[in-house]
Amino acid sequence: MVYPLYARQWHLTSTVTTSIFAIYPITVVGVLLLFGNLSDYIGRRAVMLLGVLASLIGVLCFATAGSVSALLVGRWSMGLGVGLSASPSAAAMVEFSDPLRRDRTGGAITIAQSLGLAAAFVLGGACIKYLLDPLHSTFWILSGVLVAVLLAVHFLPIHTSAEASGPWRIQIPRVTGELRKTFVVSALSMSTAYALGAITLSLGAQIASDLIRSRDFLINGLSLSLFAIVSGGFAIIGKDVRPRSAITVGGIGSVLSMGLLLISSLLHSLPAFIAATAAAGFGYSFLVLGGFNELNAKAAGHHRAAAISTALVLAYLAQSFSAILLGVVATKTSLGTAICLGFIGICTLTAFAITFNIMREP
């Protein structure tokens, strides 16, 4: 929500603001590649504590930032934190759940993400509108939230029965032969969702401000929060949907959302923009549900975090590439052209995901 303020007050281009966004998923990719299996050996809690602490340091960089360099360092630290905590938290959701309800893990993960995103958009918009120093005050609030999360993680079980034996060593995440077909579909599904998220999160506030011409940051935040609210709502409704069906439905929703976003930018229509963000939440929810649930169901416990890490590597690469590419296009040409390119990209990823989903064996 604050990216348009940085752009206006510090005279930044779309390339710079999307690069600030993109250094986060790029860092996540590096951490997942090197440390994706770490929690399989030393425990979920230990790695999650390190991850949340790194995220807190990154947020404090934003809370005190006075230059783009500080923002880049902060985003790097946030990427380090999420890279460390993403796969062990997803694996912990499976291992600490009732065995009869483990197929609903993807829904729980999506709901958790949705609650966080919705709060970020709404509180971010409110802080920008009502607080005196929105570039910094927003992140002081977030740092308090992360301190609470750090304390909560401390009380999780230290070890689980699913941990791997032997000493840990750096091992590039890989997928075993029997899991590869499932992995391809899950990775494509999650990559499409994360690319869609990159467009909404890195450019959404700028689109609302420049193309929709809405200058009320609270209204813009509420509009963008629909992405998270709808995503969380359908994660609850769709938790029992078969993964194969969820992937197909999510792909269709993603294409619809990009079409509506394109229409909203051409017509400068706030209602169409609101519909686009809601459709994006719908598509994202089902794509993540299908991808996570399929992978969780088929991966062995002692390789689960590594398999999730590998899928997340590809998803975050899609997210970072999308953000940087569209930012460069928006700077060199126009924001409208970037949206057109995003529409083509999401359609292409969706076509591959649905095709491989239909072709593989039940």
Short mmCIF file of C-alpha atoms in Angstrom, two decimals:
data_model
loop_
_atom_site.label_atom_id
_atom_site.label_comp_id
_atom_site.label_asym_id
_atom_site.label_seq_id
_atom_site.Cartn_x
_atom_site.Cartn_y
_atom_site.Cartn_z
CA MET A 1 0.00 0.00 0.00
CA VAL A 2 2.89 2.42 0.60
CA TYR A 3 4.62 1.86 -2.75
CA PRO A 4 2.75 4.74 -4.45
CA LEU A 5 3.90 7.00 -1.59
CA TYR A 6 7.52 5.98 -2.04
CA ALA A 7 7.18 6.56 -5.78
CA ARG A 8 5.67 10.02 -5.27
CA GLN A 9 7.83 11.31 -2.41
CA TRP A 10 11.14 9.76 -3.49
CA HIS A 11 10.49 10.08 -7.25
CA LEU A 12 10.81 6.34 -7.96
CA THR A 13 9.90 4.57 -11.21
CA SER A 14 7.76 1.43 -11.49
CA THR A 15 10.97 -0.51 -12.15
CA VAL A 16 12.36 0.53 -8.76
CA THR A 17 9.17 -0.15 -6.77
CA THR A 18 8.61 -3.57 -8.34
CA SER A 19 12.31 -4.38 -7.80
CA ILE A 20 11.85 -3.59 -4.10
CA PHE A 21 8.95 -6.04 -4.17
CA ALA A 22 10.85 -8.65 -6.21
CA ILE A 23 14.03 -8.86 -4.12
CA TYR A 24 11.86 -10.62 -1.53
CA PRO A 25 10.82 -13.64 -3.66
CA ILE A 26 14.32 -13.82 -5.20
CA THR A 27 15.80 -14.14 -1.70
CA VAL A 28 13.14 -16.68 -0.76
CA VAL A 29 14.20 -18.80 -3.74
CA GLY A 30 17.85 -18.77 -2.67
CA VAL A 31 17.03 -19.70 0.91
CA LEU A 32 14.67 -22.50 -0.15
CA LEU A 33 17.33 -23.93 -2.46
CA LEU A 34 19.99 -23.97 0.26
CA PHE A 35 17.96 -24.55 3.42
CA GLY A 36 14.66 -26.00 2.21
CA ASN A 37 15.26 -29.32 3.99
CA LEU A 38 16.78 -27.86 7.19
CA SER A 39 13.64 -28.33 9.30
CA ASP A 40 13.47 -32.00 8.27
CA TYR A 41 16.62 -32.44 10.40
CA ILE A 42 16.67 -29.88 13.23
CA GLY A 43 12.93 -29.47 13.74
CA ARG A 44 10.17 -27.20 12.51
CA ARG A 45 10.17 -24.87 15.53
CA ALA A 46 13.88 -23.98 15.41
CA VAL A 47 13.80 -22.98 11.75
CA MET A 48 10.52 -21.09 12.13
CA LEU A 49 11.99 -19.08 15.02
CA LEU A 50 14.96 -18.07 12.86
CA GLY A 51 12.58 -17.16 10.02
CA VAL A 52 10.25 -14.97 12.08
CA LEU A 53 13.24 -13.22 13.68
CA ALA A 54 14.70 -12.40 10.24
CA SER A 55 11.30 -11.09 9.12
CA LEU A 56 11.13 -8.87 12.20
CA ILE A 57 14.56 -7.38 11.41
CA GLY A 58 13.37 -6.67 7.86
CA VAL A 59 10.24 -4.89 9.07
CA LEU A 60 12.32 -2.77 11.46
CA CYS A 61 14.43 -1.70 8.47
CA PHE A 62 11.25 -0.39 6.84
CA ALA A 63 10.14 1.25 10.08
CA THR A 64 13.32 3.34 10.13
CA ALA A 65 14.02 3.61 6.37
CA GLY A 66 15.15 6.87 4.83
CA SER A 67 16.38 5.57 1.47
CA VAL A 68 15.79 2.91 -1.16
CA SER A 69 18.87 1.03 0.09
CA ALA A 70 17.21 0.52 3.49
CA LEU A 71 14.09 -0.81 1.77
CA LEU A 72 16.14 -3.26 -0.27
CA VAL A 73 17.92 -4.53 2.86
CA GLY A 74 14.57 -4.83 4.61
CA ARG A 75 12.99 -6.78 1.78
CA TRP A 76 16.04 -9.04 1.63
CA SER A 77 15.69 -9.79 5.34
CA MET A 78 11.95 -10.44 4.94
CA GLY A 79 12.74 -12.84 2.09
CA LEU A 80 15.28 -14.61 4.30
CA GLY A 81 12.65 -14.94 7.01
CA VAL A 82 9.89 -16.28 4.79
CA GLY A 83 12.32 -18.57 2.97
CA LEU A 84 13.26 -20.16 6.28
CA SER A 85 9.76 -20.40 7.74
CA ALA A 86 7.50 -21.11 4.73
CA SER A 87 8.08 -24.83 4.18
CA PRO A 88 8.48 -25.86 7.87
CA SER A 89 5.28 -24.00 8.78
CA ALA A 90 3.39 -25.76 5.97
CA ALA A 91 4.85 -29.12 7.01
CA ALA A 92 4.04 -28.41 10.68
CA MET A 93 0.43 -27.75 9.73
CA VAL A 94 0.28 -31.30 8.40
CA GLU A 95 2.18 -32.98 11.25
CA PHE A 96 0.39 -31.20 14.11
CA SER A 97 -3.07 -31.84 12.63
CA ASP A 98 -5.50 -34.67 13.21
CA PRO A 99 -4.51 -37.38 10.66
CA LEU A 100 -8.11 -37.49 9.43
CA ARG A 101 -8.01 -33.77 8.58
CA ARG A 102 -4.60 -33.45 6.96
CA ASP A 103 -6.16 -33.11 3.52
CA ARG A 104 -7.48 -29.72 4.67
CA THR A 105 -4.02 -28.30 5.34
CA GLY A 106 -3.96 -26.35 2.08
CA GLY A 107 -7.16 -24.59 3.13
CA ALA A 108 -5.72 -23.67 6.53
CA ILE A 109 -2.57 -22.27 4.93
CA THR A 110 -4.58 -20.21 2.45
CA ILE A 111 -6.86 -18.88 5.21
CA ALA A 112 -3.84 -17.84 7.31
CA GLN A 113 -2.29 -16.02 4.36
CA SER A 114 -5.60 -14.40 3.53
CA LEU A 115 -6.13 -13.05 7.04
CA GLY A 116 -2.65 -11.53 7.02
CA LEU A 117 -3.05 -9.96 3.58
CA ALA A 118 -6.50 -8.56 4.33
CA ALA A 119 -5.26 -6.98 7.56
CA ALA A 120 -2.23 -5.56 5.73
CA PHE A 121 -4.32 -3.92 3.01
CA VAL A 122 -6.97 -2.47 5.31
CA LEU A 123 -4.63 -1.36 8.11
CA GLY A 124 -2.10 -0.13 5.55
CA GLY A 125 -4.71 2.00 3.82
CA ALA A 126 -6.00 3.34 7.15
CA CYS A 127 -2.48 4.19 8.37
CA ILE A 128 -1.70 6.06 5.15
CA LYS A 129 -4.94 8.02 5.39
CA TYR A 130 -4.98 8.84 9.11
CA LEU A 131 -1.46 8.60 10.58
CA LEU A 132 1.12 11.37 10.35
CA ASP A 133 4.05 9.24 9.18
CA PRO A 134 2.59 6.42 7.05
CA LEU A 135 5.94 5.44 5.51
CA HIS A 136 7.15 4.28 8.93
CA SER A 137 4.23 3.94 11.36
CA THR A 138 2.70 1.06 9.37
CA PHE A 139 5.79 -1.04 9.94
CA TRP A 140 6.04 -0.30 13.65
CA ILE A 141 2.58 -1.86 13.95
CA LEU A 142 3.69 -4.88 11.90
CA SER A 143 6.80 -5.32 14.05
CA GLY A 144 4.54 -5.67 17.10
CA VAL A 145 2.58 -8.41 15.33
CA LEU A 146 5.78 -10.28 14.51
CA VAL A 147 6.96 -10.13 18.13
CA ALA A 148 3.68 -11.82 19.12
CA VAL A 149 4.16 -14.48 16.42
CA LEU A 150 7.74 -15.08 17.62
CA LEU A 151 6.47 -15.75 21.12
CA ALA A 152 3.75 -18.09 19.82
CA VAL A 153 6.22 -20.13 17.75
CA HIS A 154 8.37 -20.57 20.86
CA PHE A 155 5.65 -22.75 22.41
CA LEU A 156 5.41 -25.20 19.49
CA PRO A 157 6.77 -28.76 19.96
CA ILE A 158 10.57 -28.87 19.59
CA HIS A 159 10.69 -32.06 17.50
CA THR A 160 8.30 -34.29 15.52
CA SER A 161 8.37 -37.96 14.56
CA ALA A 162 8.63 -37.04 10.86
CA GLU A 163 12.19 -35.68 11.11
CA ALA A 164 14.89 -37.22 8.92
CA SER A 165 17.80 -39.17 10.43
CA GLY A 166 21.49 -38.31 10.21
CA PRO A 167 23.30 -34.96 10.11
CA TRP A 168 21.95 -32.08 8.04
CA ARG A 169 23.81 -30.91 4.96
CA ILE A 170 22.98 -28.46 2.19
CA GLN A 171 21.03 -30.39 -0.38
CA ILE A 172 19.37 -28.84 -3.40
CA PRO A 173 15.65 -29.73 -3.18
CA ARG A 174 14.68 -32.50 -5.54
CA VAL A 175 11.66 -34.63 -6.24
CA THR A 176 11.70 -38.43 -6.33
CA GLY A 177 10.51 -40.27 -9.44
CA GLU A 178 7.15 -41.45 -8.13
CA LEU A 179 6.19 -37.91 -7.13
CA ARG A 180 7.27 -36.09 -10.29
CA LYS A 181 3.98 -36.07 -12.19
CA THR A 182 2.11 -34.83 -9.15
CA PHE A 183 4.87 -32.29 -8.50
CA VAL A 184 4.71 -30.80 -12.03
CA VAL A 185 0.99 -30.11 -11.71
CA SER A 186 1.30 -28.76 -8.15
CA ALA A 187 4.25 -26.52 -9.06
CA LEU A 188 2.47 -25.13 -12.14
CA SER A 189 -0.65 -24.46 -10.08
CA MET A 190 1.25 -22.66 -7.32
CA SER A 191 3.41 -20.74 -9.84
CA THR A 192 0.29 -19.42 -11.57
CA ALA A 193 -1.16 -18.36 -8.19
CA TYR A 194 2.04 -16.60 -7.12
CA ALA A 195 2.42 -14.83 -10.47
CA LEU A 196 -1.15 -13.60 -10.12
CA GLY A 197 -0.33 -12.49 -6.58
CA ALA A 198 2.71 -10.58 -7.86
CA ILE A 199 0.56 -8.56 -10.24
CA THR A 200 -1.99 -7.79 -7.54
CA LEU A 201 0.49 -7.05 -4.74
CA SER A 202 3.29 -5.26 -6.57
CA LEU A 203 1.18 -3.18 -8.97
CA GLY A 204 -2.32 -3.16 -7.44
CA ALA A 205 -1.98 0.02 -5.40
CA GLN A 206 -0.29 1.79 -8.32
CA ILE A 207 -3.04 0.66 -10.71
CA ALA A 208 -5.73 1.95 -8.32
CA SER A 209 -3.97 5.30 -7.96
CA ASP A 210 -2.82 5.96 -11.55
CA LEU A 211 -5.25 4.09 -13.83
CA ILE A 212 -8.42 3.86 -11.75
CA ARG A 213 -7.64 7.39 -10.47
CA SER A 214 -8.75 6.66 -6.92
CA ARG A 215 -6.82 8.88 -4.48
CA ASP A 216 -8.39 7.50 -1.31
CA PHE A 217 -5.84 5.02 0.08
CA LEU A 218 -8.33 3.49 2.50
CA ILE A 219 -10.77 2.74 -0.35
CA ASN A 220 -7.89 1.33 -2.40
CA GLY A 221 -6.81 -0.80 0.54
CA LEU A 222 -10.33 -2.10 1.07
CA SER A 223 -10.58 -2.89 -2.65
CA LEU A 224 -7.29 -4.80 -2.67
CA SER A 225 -8.19 -6.58 0.57
CA LEU A 226 -10.91 -8.39 -1.39
CA PHE A 227 -8.09 -10.45 -2.92
CA ALA A 228 -7.30 -11.82 0.53
CA ILE A 229 -10.87 -11.94 1.88
CA VAL A 230 -12.23 -13.87 -1.11
CA SER A 231 -9.17 -16.11 -1.09
CA GLY A 232 -9.71 -17.01 2.56
CA GLY A 233 -13.46 -17.45 2.12
CA PHE A 234 -13.10 -19.89 -0.74
CA ALA A 235 -10.34 -21.72 1.12
CA ILE A 236 -13.01 -22.54 3.72
CA ILE A 237 -15.72 -23.34 1.18
CA GLY A 238 -13.43 -25.33 -1.09
CA LYS A 239 -11.44 -27.28 1.50
CA ASP A 240 -13.16 -30.54 0.48
CA VAL A 241 -12.87 -29.96 -3.27
CA ARG A 242 -10.69 -32.55 -5.01
CA PRO A 243 -7.25 -31.08 -5.84
CA ARG A 244 -7.61 -31.78 -9.56
CA SER A 245 -10.92 -29.91 -9.71
CA ALA A 246 -9.56 -27.06 -7.58
CA ILE A 247 -6.65 -26.50 -9.98
CA THR A 248 -8.93 -26.28 -13.01
CA VAL A 249 -11.41 -23.95 -11.29
CA GLY A 250 -8.60 -21.77 -9.96
CA GLY A 251 -7.03 -21.44 -13.39
CA ILE A 252 -10.30 -20.24 -14.89
CA GLY A 253 -10.71 -17.70 -12.08
CA SER A 254 -7.18 -16.39 -12.66
CA VAL A 255 -7.82 -15.73 -16.35
CA LEU A 256 -11.11 -14.04 -15.50
CA SER A 257 -9.42 -11.77 -12.97
CA MET A 258 -6.78 -10.58 -15.43
CA GLY A 259 -9.46 -9.91 -18.04
CA LEU A 260 -11.39 -7.77 -15.55
CA LEU A 261 -8.20 -5.96 -14.53
CA LEU A 262 -7.54 -5.12 -18.16
CA ILE A 263 -11.09 -3.81 -18.58
CA SER A 264 -10.85 -1.73 -15.39
CA SER A 265 -7.64 -0.07 -16.57
CA LEU A 266 -9.09 0.76 -19.98
CA LEU A 267 -12.35 2.15 -18.60
CA HIS A 268 -10.88 3.64 -15.38
CA SER A 269 -13.59 1.69 -13.57
CA LEU A 270 -13.37 1.15 -9.82
CA PRO A 271 -16.20 -1.47 -9.83
CA ALA A 272 -14.35 -3.50 -12.49
CA PHE A 273 -11.14 -3.18 -10.45
CA ILE A 274 -12.94 -4.45 -7.34
CA ALA A 275 -14.34 -7.38 -9.34
CA ALA A 276 -10.84 -8.12 -10.68
CA THR A 277 -9.27 -8.29 -7.21
CA ALA A 278 -12.11 -10.50 -5.97
CA ALA A 279 -11.71 -12.85 -8.95
CA ALA A 280 -7.94 -12.91 -8.33
CA GLY A 281 -8.59 -14.04 -4.75
CA PHE A 282 -10.90 -16.78 -6.03
CA GLY A 283 -8.34 -18.03 -8.55
CA TYR A 284 -5.42 -17.81 -6.13
CA SER A 285 -7.31 -19.70 -3.42
CA PHE A 286 -8.19 -22.71 -5.56
CA LEU A 287 -4.79 -22.88 -7.25
CA VAL A 288 -2.97 -22.92 -3.90
CA LEU A 289 -5.51 -25.34 -2.40
CA GLY A 290 -5.10 -27.77 -5.28
CA GLY A 291 -1.32 -27.50 -5.42
CA PHE A 292 -0.65 -27.84 -1.67
CA ASN A 293 -3.22 -30.57 -0.98
CA GLU A 294 -2.05 -32.72 -3.88
CA LEU A 295 1.59 -32.45 -2.83
CA ASN A 296 0.88 -32.98 0.88
CA ALA A 297 -1.18 -36.08 0.11
CA LYS A 298 1.49 -37.76 -2.03
CA ALA A 299 4.81 -36.72 -0.39
CA ALA A 300 6.41 -38.90 2.30
CA GLY A 301 6.71 -37.25 5.72
CA HIS A 302 10.51 -37.16 5.90
CA HIS A 303 10.68 -35.55 2.42
CA ARG A 304 7.61 -33.32 2.73
CA ALA A 305 9.39 -30.04 3.55
CA ALA A 306 11.90 -30.60 0.73
CA ALA A 307 9.11 -31.27 -1.79
CA ILE A 308 7.16 -28.19 -0.66
CA SER A 309 10.36 -26.13 -0.83
CA THR A 310 11.00 -27.21 -4.40
CA ALA A 311 7.48 -26.23 -5.46
CA LEU A 312 7.79 -22.91 -3.63
CA VAL A 313 11.13 -22.21 -5.38
CA LEU A 314 9.39 -22.35 -8.75
CA ALA A 315 6.39 -20.37 -7.47
CA TYR A 316 8.55 -17.58 -6.05
CA LEU A 317 10.64 -17.49 -9.22
CA ALA A 318 7.42 -16.96 -11.18
CA GLN A 319 6.43 -14.23 -8.74
CA SER A 320 9.75 -12.37 -8.86
CA PHE A 321 10.07 -12.66 -12.64
CA SER A 322 6.52 -11.38 -13.11
CA ALA A 323 7.05 -8.40 -10.80
CA ILE A 324 10.36 -7.32 -12.32
CA LEU A 325 9.27 -7.82 -15.94
CA LEU A 326 6.00 -5.93 -15.52
CA GLY A 327 7.75 -3.16 -13.60
CA VAL A 328 10.26 -2.67 -16.43
CA VAL A 329 7.49 -2.74 -19.04
CA ALA A 330 5.44 -0.21 -17.04
CA THR A 331 8.45 2.12 -16.83
CA LYS A 332 9.52 1.78 -20.48
CA THR A 333 6.02 1.86 -21.98
CA SER A 334 2.96 2.18 -19.74
CA LEU A 335 1.16 0.53 -16.84
CA GLY A 336 -1.63 -0.49 -19.24
CA THR A 337 0.85 -2.35 -21.47
CA ALA A 338 2.21 -4.16 -18.40
CA ILE A 339 -1.31 -5.33 -17.53
CA CYS A 340 -1.79 -6.65 -21.10
CA LEU A 341 1.46 -8.61 -20.80
CA GLY A 342 0.37 -9.95 -17.41
CA PHE A 343 -2.90 -11.13 -18.93
CA ILE A 344 -1.02 -13.07 -21.62
CA GLY A 345 1.36 -14.58 -19.05
CA ILE A 346 -1.40 -15.76 -16.68
CA CYS A 347 -3.34 -17.26 -19.61
CA THR A 348 -0.24 -19.18 -20.70
CA LEU A 349 0.57 -20.54 -17.22
CA THR A 350 -3.07 -21.49 -16.69
CA ALA A 351 -3.18 -23.37 -20.00
CA PHE A 352 -0.13 -25.44 -19.02
CA ALA A 353 -1.45 -26.13 -15.50
CA ILE A 354 -4.87 -27.28 -16.67
CA THR A 355 -3.43 -29.35 -19.56
CA PHE A 356 -0.99 -31.27 -17.33
CA ASN A 357 -3.70 -31.64 -14.69
CA ILE A 358 -6.06 -33.30 -17.18
CA MET A 359 -3.37 -35.48 -18.79
CA ARG A 360 -1.95 -37.13 -15.70
CA GLU A 361 -3.28 -40.33 -14.20
CA PRO A 362 -5.86 -40.20 -11.38
#
